[in-house]
Coordinates of C-alpha atoms and ligand atoms in Angstrom, one line a residue:
Chain E
M16 CA 233.2 132.1 77.6
L17 CA 230.8 134.7 79.0
L18 CA 231.6 136.2 82.4
L19 CA 228.4 137.0 84.2
T20 CA 227.6 138.8 87.5
C21 CA 224.6 137.5 89.4
P22 CA 222.5 140.5 90.6
C23 CA 221.1 138.4 93.4
C24 CA 224.2 137.2 95.2
G25 CA 226.8 139.5 93.5
V26 CA 229.1 136.6 92.4
T27 CA 230.9 137.0 89.1
A28 CA 231.6 133.7 87.4
E29 CA 232.0 131.9 84.1
E30 CA 229.1 130.9 82.0
T31 CA 229.4 127.3 83.1
E32 CA 227.9 128.3 86.5
F33 CA 224.8 129.7 84.9
S34 CA 222.0 128.4 82.6
N35 CA 220.1 130.3 79.9
G36 CA 216.4 130.6 80.1
G37 CA 215.5 132.2 76.8
E38 CA 213.9 135.6 75.9
A39 CA 212.9 137.8 78.8
H40 CA 209.9 140.1 79.3
L41 CA 207.4 137.8 77.4
K42 CA 203.8 138.7 78.1
R43 CA 202.2 135.6 79.4
F44 CA 198.9 134.3 77.9
G45 CA 197.0 131.5 79.4
P46 CA 193.4 130.1 79.4
G47 CA 191.0 132.4 77.6
S48 CA 193.6 133.9 75.2
T49 CA 193.4 133.5 71.5
D50 CA 195.4 130.8 69.6
A51 CA 197.6 133.5 68.1
E52 CA 198.4 135.1 71.5
Y53 CA 199.2 131.8 73.0
E54 CA 201.4 130.8 70.1
A55 CA 203.3 134.1 70.3
Y56 CA 203.8 133.6 74.0
M57 CA 204.9 130.0 73.8
F58 CA 206.9 129.9 70.5
A59 CA 207.4 133.1 68.5
R60 CA 210.7 134.8 69.4
K61 CA 212.4 138.1 68.5
N62 CA 215.8 136.3 68.1
P63 CA 217.4 139.6 67.2
R64 CA 220.8 140.2 65.6
G65 CA 222.0 142.6 68.3
V66 CA 220.6 143.6 71.7
H67 CA 218.8 140.7 73.4
F68 CA 217.1 140.7 76.8
E69 CA 217.1 137.2 78.3
R70 CA 216.6 135.2 81.4
W71 CA 219.4 133.4 83.2
R72 CA 219.6 131.3 86.3
H73 CA 222.5 131.1 88.7
A74 CA 222.1 127.4 88.5
Y75 CA 225.3 126.3 90.3
G76 CA 225.4 129.2 92.7
C77 CA 222.5 130.8 94.6
G78 CA 220.0 129.2 92.3
K79 CA 218.1 132.5 91.6
W80 CA 216.7 133.7 88.2
F81 CA 217.7 137.0 86.9
L82 CA 217.6 139.0 83.7
M83 CA 220.3 140.3 81.4
A84 CA 221.0 142.4 78.3
R85 CA 223.5 141.0 75.9
D86 CA 224.5 141.6 72.3
T87 CA 224.1 138.5 70.1
M88 CA 226.5 140.0 67.4
T89 CA 229.4 140.7 69.8
L90 CA 228.6 138.6 72.9
E91 CA 229.0 141.9 75.0
V92 CA 227.1 141.8 78.2
Y93 CA 225.4 145.2 79.0
G94 CA 224.3 144.3 82.4
T95 CA 222.2 142.1 84.6
Y96 CA 219.2 143.0 86.7
K97 CA 216.5 141.5 88.9
A98 CA 213.9 139.1 87.5
Q99 CA 211.1 141.1 89.2
T100 CA 211.2 143.7 86.4
T101 CA 208.7 144.0 83.6
E102 CA 210.9 145.9 81.2
P103 CA 214.6 146.8 81.0
P104 CA 215.6 149.3 83.6
A105 CA 216.6 152.9 82.5
D106 CA 220.3 152.6 83.4
I107 CA 220.8 149.5 81.3
V108 CA 218.9 151.1 78.4
D109 CA 221.1 154.2 78.7
K110 CA 224.2 152.1 78.7
I111 CA 223.2 150.2 75.6
K112 CA 222.3 153.5 73.8
A113 CA 225.7 154.9 74.6
R114 CA 227.4 151.8 73.2
R115 CA 225.1 151.4 70.2
P116 CA 223.6 154.7 69.0
E117 CA 221.8 152.9 66.1
W118 CA 219.8 150.7 68.5
E119 CA 216.1 151.3 68.1
G120 CA 215.3 150.8 71.7
Y121 CA 213.3 148.1 73.6
K122 CA 210.1 147.2 71.9
Chain K
M5 CA 228.4 123.7 30.6
K6 CA 231.0 121.2 29.8
R7 CA 230.3 117.7 31.1
Y8 CA 232.8 116.2 33.6
S9 CA 233.9 112.7 32.8
A10 CA 236.9 110.4 32.8
F11 CA 237.3 111.3 29.2
A12 CA 237.4 115.0 30.0
I13 CA 240.1 114.5 32.5
A14 CA 242.2 112.6 30.0
R15 CA 241.6 115.2 27.4
E16 CA 242.6 118.1 29.7
A17 CA 245.7 116.2 30.9
M18 CA 246.8 116.2 27.3
R19 CA 246.5 120.0 27.0
Q20 CA 247.8 121.3 30.3
H21 CA 244.3 121.7 31.7
T22 CA 243.6 124.8 29.6
G23 CA 240.1 123.7 28.6
W24 CA 238.2 123.8 31.8
T25 CA 235.6 126.5 32.0
K26 CA 234.1 128.2 35.0
A27 CA 231.7 125.9 36.8
W28 CA 229.1 128.7 37.2
A29 CA 228.5 132.2 35.9
S30 CA 228.7 135.3 38.2
P31 CA 226.2 137.7 36.6
E32 CA 225.1 141.1 37.7
P33 CA 221.5 140.9 39.0
R34 CA 218.6 141.8 36.6
T35 CA 215.9 144.1 37.9
H36 CA 213.2 141.4 38.1
Y37 CA 212.9 137.6 38.4
D38 CA 210.0 135.2 38.6
V39 CA 211.5 133.7 41.8
V40 CA 214.1 135.0 44.2
I41 CA 215.7 132.7 46.7
V42 CA 217.5 134.3 49.6
G43 CA 220.5 132.2 50.8
A44 CA 222.8 130.1 48.6
G45 CA 223.3 127.3 51.1
G46 CA 222.4 123.7 50.2
H47 CA 218.7 124.2 50.9
G48 CA 218.3 127.4 48.9
L49 CA 220.3 126.0 45.9
A50 CA 218.4 122.7 46.0
T51 CA 215.1 124.6 46.0
A52 CA 216.2 126.5 42.9
Y53 CA 217.5 123.4 41.2
Y54 CA 214.2 121.5 41.6
L55 CA 212.2 124.6 40.6
G56 CA 214.0 124.3 37.3
K57 CA 214.2 120.5 37.0
N58 CA 210.8 119.5 38.2
F59 CA 208.7 122.6 37.2
G60 CA 210.5 124.3 34.4
I61 CA 210.8 127.6 36.4
T62 CA 214.2 129.0 35.5
N63 CA 213.9 132.7 35.7
V64 CA 215.3 132.5 39.2
A65 CA 218.0 134.3 41.2
I66 CA 219.7 132.9 44.3
I67 CA 221.0 135.7 46.3
E68 CA 223.8 135.1 48.8
K69 CA 225.3 137.7 51.2
G70 CA 228.6 135.9 51.5
W71 CA 230.0 133.1 49.3
L72 CA 228.4 129.9 48.1
G73 CA 227.9 127.4 50.9
G74 CA 229.7 129.7 53.4
G75 CA 227.0 129.2 55.9
N76 CA 226.2 126.0 57.7
T77 CA 226.4 124.0 54.5
G78 CA 230.1 124.4 54.4
R79 CA 230.5 124.1 58.2
N80 CA 228.8 120.8 59.1
T81 CA 230.1 117.3 59.8
T82 CA 228.1 115.9 56.8
I83 CA 226.3 113.0 58.6
I84 CA 223.5 111.7 56.4
R85 CA 220.8 109.4 57.9
S86 CA 217.0 109.0 57.8
N87 CA 216.2 107.0 60.9
Y88 CA 213.8 109.4 62.5
L89 CA 210.8 108.6 64.7
Q90 CA 207.9 110.5 63.3
D91 CA 206.4 109.7 59.9
P92 CA 206.7 113.2 58.3
S93 CA 210.4 113.3 59.2
A94 CA 211.1 109.8 58.0
A95 CA 209.4 110.7 54.7
I96 CA 211.4 113.8 53.9
Y97 CA 214.8 112.6 55.3
E98 CA 214.5 109.2 53.5
K99 CA 213.6 111.1 50.2
A100 CA 216.7 113.1 50.8
R101 CA 218.9 110.1 51.5
S102 CA 217.7 108.3 48.4
L103 CA 218.4 111.4 46.3
Y104 CA 221.9 111.6 47.7
E105 CA 222.5 108.1 46.2
T106 CA 222.1 109.4 42.7
M107 CA 223.1 113.0 43.2
S108 CA 226.6 112.8 41.6
Q109 CA 225.1 111.3 38.4
D110 CA 222.2 113.7 38.5
L111 CA 224.3 116.8 38.8
N112 CA 227.3 115.4 36.9
Y113 CA 229.4 116.5 39.9
N114 CA 231.1 114.2 42.3
V115 CA 229.6 114.9 45.8
M116 CA 231.5 111.9 47.2
F117 CA 228.4 110.4 48.8
S118 CA 229.7 107.6 51.0
P119 CA 227.0 105.3 52.4
R120 CA 229.4 103.8 55.0
G121 CA 226.8 103.3 57.6
V122 CA 225.7 105.4 60.6
M123 CA 225.7 104.0 64.1
M124 CA 223.8 105.7 66.9
L125 CA 225.1 104.3 70.2
A126 CA 222.8 103.4 73.1
Q127 CA 224.6 104.1 76.3
T128 CA 221.7 104.0 78.8
E129 CA 218.7 101.7 79.2
H130 CA 216.5 104.6 78.2
E131 CA 218.3 104.9 74.9
V132 CA 218.1 101.2 74.3
R133 CA 214.3 101.4 74.6
G134 CA 214.2 104.6 72.5
Y135 CA 216.2 103.2 69.6
K136 CA 214.2 99.9 69.7
R137 CA 211.1 102.0 69.3
T138 CA 212.7 103.9 66.4
E139 CA 213.7 100.6 64.8
M140 CA 210.0 99.5 64.9
A141 CA 208.8 102.9 63.6
N142 CA 211.4 102.7 60.8
K143 CA 210.1 99.2 59.8
L144 CA 206.6 100.7 59.4
Q145 CA 208.0 103.6 57.4
G146 CA 210.0 101.4 55.1
V147 CA 213.3 102.8 56.3
E148 CA 215.9 100.1 56.7
T149 CA 217.5 100.2 60.2
R150 CA 218.5 97.6 62.7
F151 CA 219.2 97.5 66.5
I152 CA 222.5 95.7 67.0
G153 CA 224.2 94.5 70.2
P154 CA 227.5 95.5 71.7
A155 CA 229.5 92.6 70.1
E156 CA 228.4 93.8 66.6
V157 CA 229.3 97.4 67.5
K158 CA 232.8 96.3 68.5
R159 CA 233.1 94.2 65.3
L160 CA 232.2 97.3 63.2
V161 CA 234.3 99.8 65.2
P162 CA 237.3 98.0 66.7
I163 CA 238.7 101.3 68.1
M164 CA 235.7 101.7 70.4
N165 CA 235.9 101.0 74.1
I166 CA 232.5 99.5 74.7
E167 CA 233.1 98.9 78.4
G168 CA 233.4 102.6 79.3
P169 CA 233.1 102.9 83.1
R170 CA 230.3 105.5 83.1
Y171 CA 228.5 104.9 79.8
P172 CA 229.1 101.3 78.6
V173 CA 227.8 100.7 75.0
L174 CA 224.6 98.6 75.3
G175 CA 223.9 98.5 71.6
A176 CA 223.2 100.8 68.7
L177 CA 220.7 101.7 66.0
W178 CA 222.5 100.9 62.8
Q179 CA 221.5 102.4 59.4
A180 CA 223.8 100.7 56.8
R181 CA 222.7 103.1 54.0
G182 CA 223.5 106.3 56.0
G183 CA 226.9 108.0 55.6
T184 CA 228.6 111.2 54.6
A185 CA 229.1 113.4 51.5
R186 CA 231.4 116.3 50.6
H187 CA 229.5 119.4 51.8
D188 CA 231.1 122.0 49.5
A189 CA 230.6 119.8 46.5
V190 CA 226.8 119.6 47.2
A191 CA 226.6 123.4 47.1
W192 CA 228.9 123.7 44.1
G193 CA 227.2 120.9 42.2
Y194 CA 223.8 122.5 42.6
A195 CA 225.2 126.0 41.8
R196 CA 226.7 124.7 38.6
A197 CA 223.5 122.9 37.6
C198 CA 221.4 126.0 38.4
S199 CA 223.7 128.3 36.4
D200 CA 223.5 125.9 33.5
M201 CA 219.7 126.2 33.5
G202 CA 220.1 130.0 33.2
M203 CA 219.5 130.9 36.8
H204 CA 221.6 133.6 38.4
V205 CA 223.7 132.7 41.4
I206 CA 224.5 136.2 42.9
Q207 CA 227.2 136.2 45.7
N208 CA 228.3 139.0 47.9
C209 CA 224.8 140.5 47.9
E210 CA 222.9 140.9 51.1
V211 CA 219.1 141.1 51.3
I212 CA 218.4 144.1 53.6
G213 CA 214.7 144.6 53.1
V214 CA 211.5 142.9 51.8
E215 CA 209.0 145.1 49.9
S216 CA 205.3 144.3 49.4
V217 CA 202.2 145.6 47.6
G218 CA 198.8 144.7 48.9
G219 CA 200.1 142.0 51.2
E220 CA 202.1 140.3 48.6
V221 CA 205.9 140.4 48.1
S222 CA 207.0 142.6 45.2
A223 CA 210.8 143.0 45.6
V224 CA 213.8 142.6 47.9
A225 CA 216.1 145.4 48.7
T226 CA 219.7 144.3 48.5
T227 CA 223.2 145.7 48.7
K228 CA 223.2 145.5 44.8
G229 CA 219.9 147.4 44.5
T230 CA 216.2 146.5 44.4
I231 CA 215.4 143.2 42.8
G232 CA 211.7 142.6 41.9
C233 CA 210.1 139.1 42.2
K234 CA 206.8 137.3 41.9
K235 CA 207.7 134.8 44.5
L236 CA 210.2 134.8 47.3
G237 CA 211.8 131.9 49.1
I238 CA 213.7 132.6 52.3
V239 CA 216.3 129.9 53.0
V240 CA 218.8 131.5 55.4
A241 CA 219.1 129.0 58.3
G242 CA 220.5 130.9 61.4
H243 CA 219.4 134.2 59.9
S244 CA 215.7 133.3 59.5
G245 CA 214.5 135.3 62.4
H246 CA 216.1 138.4 60.9
L247 CA 214.7 137.9 57.4
A248 CA 211.3 137.1 58.9
E249 CA 211.5 140.5 60.8
L250 CA 212.2 142.2 57.5
A251 CA 209.2 140.4 56.0
G252 CA 207.0 141.4 58.9
F253 CA 206.4 138.2 60.9
R254 CA 208.0 136.3 63.8
L255 CA 209.1 132.7 63.8
P256 CA 209.3 130.0 66.5
V257 CA 213.1 129.9 65.9
E258 CA 216.1 130.8 67.9
S259 CA 219.7 131.0 66.6
V260 CA 222.5 129.4 68.5
A261 CA 226.1 128.3 67.8
L262 CA 227.1 124.7 67.0
Q263 CA 230.7 123.8 66.7
A264 CA 232.8 121.1 65.1
M265 CA 236.5 120.3 64.8
V266 CA 238.9 118.0 62.9
S267 CA 242.1 116.3 64.0
E268 CA 245.4 115.9 62.2
P269 CA 245.1 113.2 59.5
I270 CA 245.8 109.7 60.5
K271 CA 245.7 106.3 58.8
P272 CA 242.2 104.8 58.2
C273 CA 240.9 103.5 61.6
M274 CA 237.1 103.9 61.4
D275 CA 235.0 103.3 58.3
V276 CA 231.5 104.1 59.7
V277 CA 229.9 107.2 61.3
V278 CA 229.4 107.0 65.1
M279 CA 227.0 109.2 67.1
A280 CA 227.0 109.1 70.9
N281 CA 223.9 111.1 71.8
T282 CA 223.9 110.6 75.6
V283 CA 227.4 112.1 75.9
H284 CA 227.0 114.5 73.0
G285 CA 229.7 113.6 70.6
Y286 CA 229.9 112.2 67.1
L287 CA 232.8 111.1 65.0
S288 CA 233.7 110.0 61.5
Q289 CA 237.0 109.9 59.5
S290 CA 237.3 112.0 56.4
D291 CA 238.8 110.7 53.2
K292 CA 241.9 112.8 54.0
G293 CA 242.2 110.9 57.3
E294 CA 241.1 113.6 59.7
M295 CA 238.8 112.6 62.5
V296 CA 235.8 114.8 62.2
I297 CA 234.3 115.6 65.6
G298 CA 231.0 117.3 66.5
G299 CA 229.2 117.9 69.8
G300 CA 226.3 119.7 71.4
A301 CA 224.9 123.1 70.6
D302 CA 225.3 126.2 72.8
H303 CA 222.3 127.3 74.8
F304 CA 222.1 131.0 74.2
N305 CA 221.2 133.2 71.2
N306 CA 224.3 133.9 69.2
Y307 CA 225.1 135.2 65.7
T308 CA 228.9 135.3 66.0
Q309 CA 229.8 131.9 64.5
R310 CA 231.9 131.4 67.7
G311 CA 230.9 128.8 70.3
S312 CA 231.8 128.3 73.9
W313 CA 235.0 126.6 75.0
M314 CA 233.1 124.4 77.5
H315 CA 231.3 122.6 74.7
I316 CA 234.6 121.7 73.0
E317 CA 235.9 120.4 76.3
E318 CA 232.6 118.5 77.0
T319 CA 232.7 116.9 73.5
V320 CA 236.3 115.8 73.6
R321 CA 236.1 114.5 77.1
S322 CA 233.2 112.2 76.3
L323 CA 234.7 111.0 73.1
V324 CA 238.0 110.2 74.7
E325 CA 236.2 107.9 77.1
T326 CA 234.6 105.9 74.2
F327 CA 237.6 106.2 71.8
P328 CA 240.7 106.2 74.0
M329 CA 243.1 106.5 71.1
L330 CA 241.7 110.0 70.3
S331 CA 243.5 111.4 73.4
R332 CA 246.8 111.3 71.4
L333 CA 245.6 113.4 68.5
K334 CA 246.2 117.1 67.9
M335 CA 243.2 119.1 66.7
L336 CA 243.8 121.1 63.5
R337 CA 240.8 123.3 63.1
Q338 CA 237.7 124.2 65.1
W339 CA 234.8 126.4 63.9
G340 CA 231.2 127.3 64.6
G341 CA 228.0 127.8 62.6
I342 CA 224.7 129.5 63.6
V343 CA 221.9 127.0 63.6
D344 CA 218.2 127.7 63.7
M345 CA 216.4 125.8 66.4
T346 CA 212.6 125.5 66.4
G347 CA 210.3 124.8 69.3
D348 CA 209.8 121.1 68.4
R349 CA 213.3 120.6 66.8
S350 CA 211.7 119.9 63.5
P351 CA 212.1 122.1 60.4
I352 CA 209.7 124.6 58.8
I353 CA 208.8 124.5 55.1
S354 CA 205.9 126.8 54.8
K355 CA 203.9 129.6 53.4
T356 CA 204.2 132.7 55.5
P357 CA 201.9 135.6 56.5
L358 CA 203.3 137.6 53.5
G359 CA 201.7 136.6 50.2
N360 CA 203.8 134.6 47.7
T361 CA 206.6 134.4 50.3
F362 CA 207.8 131.0 51.5
I363 CA 210.2 130.0 54.2
N364 CA 212.5 127.0 54.6
C365 CA 214.3 126.9 58.0
G366 CA 214.6 125.3 61.4
W367 CA 216.9 122.5 60.2
G368 CA 219.0 123.3 63.3
T369 CA 221.8 120.9 63.9
G370 CA 220.8 118.4 61.3
G371 CA 219.8 119.7 57.9
F372 CA 222.7 118.8 55.7
K373 CA 221.3 115.3 55.3
A374 CA 218.0 116.8 54.2
I375 CA 219.2 119.1 51.5
P376 CA 217.8 117.3 48.3
G377 CA 214.6 116.3 50.0
S378 CA 214.0 119.7 51.4
G379 CA 214.7 121.4 48.1
W380 CA 212.4 119.0 46.3
A381 CA 209.5 119.8 48.8
M382 CA 210.2 123.5 48.9
A383 CA 210.2 123.8 45.1
E384 CA 206.9 121.9 44.9
L385 CA 205.4 124.2 47.6
M386 CA 206.6 127.3 45.8
A387 CA 205.4 126.1 42.3
K388 CA 202.1 124.5 43.3
G389 CA 201.2 126.0 46.6
E390 CA 201.2 122.6 48.3
S391 CA 203.5 119.6 48.7
P392 CA 202.8 116.2 50.4
L393 CA 206.4 116.1 51.8
A394 CA 206.2 119.7 53.2
D395 CA 202.6 120.1 54.4
A396 CA 203.3 118.7 57.9
F397 CA 206.1 121.1 58.4
S398 CA 204.0 124.3 58.1
M399 CA 204.9 127.1 60.5
Y400 CA 201.3 127.2 61.6
R401 CA 201.7 123.8 63.3
F402 CA 202.8 125.6 66.5
R403 CA 199.5 127.5 66.7
E404 CA 197.5 124.3 65.9
G405 CA 199.5 122.0 68.3
R406 CA 200.6 119.6 65.6
F407 CA 204.2 119.3 66.7
I408 CA 206.6 116.9 65.0
D409 CA 208.4 115.9 68.2
E410 CA 211.8 114.6 67.3
S411 CA 213.6 116.0 70.3
V412 CA 213.2 112.6 72.1
A413 CA 214.5 110.7 69.1
A414 CA 217.1 113.2 67.8
G415 CA 217.1 116.2 70.1
V416 CA 220.9 116.4 70.0
A417 CA 223.2 117.7 67.5
H418 CA 223.7 115.5 64.4
Ligands
LIG13 C1 229.1 122.5 63.3 C2 227.9 122.0 62.6 C3 227.7 120.6 62.3 C4 226.6 120.1 61.7 N1 226.6 118.7 61.4 C5 225.6 118.2 60.7 C6 225.6 116.9 60.3 O1 226.5 116.1 60.6 N2 224.5 116.4 59.5 C7 223.5 117.2 59.1 O2 222.6 116.7 58.5 N3 223.5 118.5 59.5 C8 224.5 119.1 60.2 N4 224.5 120.4 60.5 C9 223.4 121.2 60.1 C10 223.5 121.7 58.7 O3 224.7 122.3 58.5 C11 222.4 122.7 58.4 O4 221.1 122.3 58.8 C12 222.3 123.0 56.9 O5 223.6 123.1 56.3 C13 221.5 124.2 56.6 O6 221.6 124.5 55.2 P1 220.9 125.9 54.7 O7 221.1 125.9 53.3 O8 219.5 126.0 55.3 O9 221.7 127.0 55.5 P2 223.2 127.7 55.2 O10 224.1 126.7 54.5 O11 223.6 128.3 56.5 O12 222.8 128.8 54.1 C14 222.1 129.9 54.4 C15 222.7 131.0 53.6 O13 222.0 132.2 53.7 C16 222.8 133.3 53.6 N5 222.2 134.5 54.1 C17 221.8 134.8 55.4 N6 221.3 136.0 55.5 C18 221.2 136.5 54.2 C19 220.8 137.7 53.7 N7 220.2 138.7 54.4 N8 220.9 137.9 52.3 C20 221.5 137.0 51.6 N9 221.9 135.8 52.0 C21 221.8 135.6 53.4 C22 224.0 132.9 54.5 O14 225.2 133.6 54.2 C23 224.1 131.4 54.1 O15 225.1 131.1 53.1 C24 225.6 121.0 61.2 C25 225.7 122.3 61.4 C26 226.8 122.8 62.1 C27 227.0 124.3 62.3
LIG14 ZN1 223.6 134.2 92.4

């Protein structure tokens, strides 16, 4: 059971109070983009073994979306941050690097 | 290879069982093979088997990072059925189901295929309509299924409470020829047959890199050294995203945990398989007497083979409502596997952006039933470059908008 802290309302709760929304920081492609770009946006996923940036929603709480860094090999949560962010914030990246020196960084 | 038979058992009984030989060889890898298959789960082994049997390609290595069938093939609840909605799915799953009927004879290995019948409960009006539609689709596809009413459900499964307060049983889609098989035996039987054809089954050897020359695969780097190959088949289920990354492309696949559990063994009480998709629970009784219980998949990416407690609770809660007697049972074991979910919940059997490299994945929560059909199609694709059973399952369907949408018919774990 994951224990998550919502960065919007500050509540820490069990995973059952939240819902997962898939990979974060996807670059959105719409009308006018190529088929390959649209496919990459809609379907292709990093699905990494290790550090994963993802979207969550505090579904049975304040209802807000937020973002989170989590390890898919250990289920460790590195931190949560606001949805209005285009790439992982520096403090979270530093924290991950301290825990996982071999991590290649966000790309 | 020594053939297994009633006579062999009698002969060995006479001489203290000293004459049995190893079922398969455990060779050191050679430096080069015509075909390398990554992943010795059911799908990888079946691919190798049909490469040999149907196409005479036997210079093949199947490379496995753990032990034979230690992935999802040895972790699933073994439900076999072919009552899918879309034509390409019905074709490949029905091919697989029919191959299961003769698998024990074909492999000379008892896979304990038990066509005891699979019942998919309709517990909402929406499901009744959905399954009646599937019944019609199955008629057109030549797959034998029947929509049955609550009275017949109760006759087939007396321990079921069909008048549950929240989700009464309104009927069921019944496939009499569906059932179960012994999962380990499927992996072992194929491994034995592959080994007998001269193929190398290499366990405890992880593929850690994919090497290419001029856009075509040339070798795989492994924990036992570099192994050259002319063609590469990637068949690693939950680890497909990782292998695709090593081969330089991305997949429409995400890996999540799916769990199952078994109870203490009890006397025979249910001789069919029951799936309750609205409440996410399914149930069968193993030959040992254990009740085998599966539920819904977790929602977040996960490689730990551990699932969330809430799903166990959810599954058990819903099953207890439909099968009140289960509430008295102790659970013996619980485990998880990492399943590979695609965007349209249908599998991928496909060429890839890397030349002479093929991928078979995306079977998600329901690929045990497909093993022989999938291996058959994948072998044909790898040998000939095309396969009627596989073509619709190309990974490029996502770019082209040709989805095989089974999530309405079978979007739950099964
Ligand atoms: C709990 C549970 C219940 C299920 N219930 C059912 C059911 O009732 N009916 C049904 O039809 N399906 C069911 N499934 C789904 C089914 O188990 C899978 O779809 C199927 O077994 C997949 O087979 P596979 O050969 O593709 O994968 P696997 O059996 O997982 O084999 C892949 C292999 O690749 C190996 N591998 C991975 N990475 C590497 C590497 N880098 N190098 C070398 N080897 C590697 C792994 O160790 C593994 O052995 C269930 C799954 C689970 C987890
Ligand atoms: Zn909140």
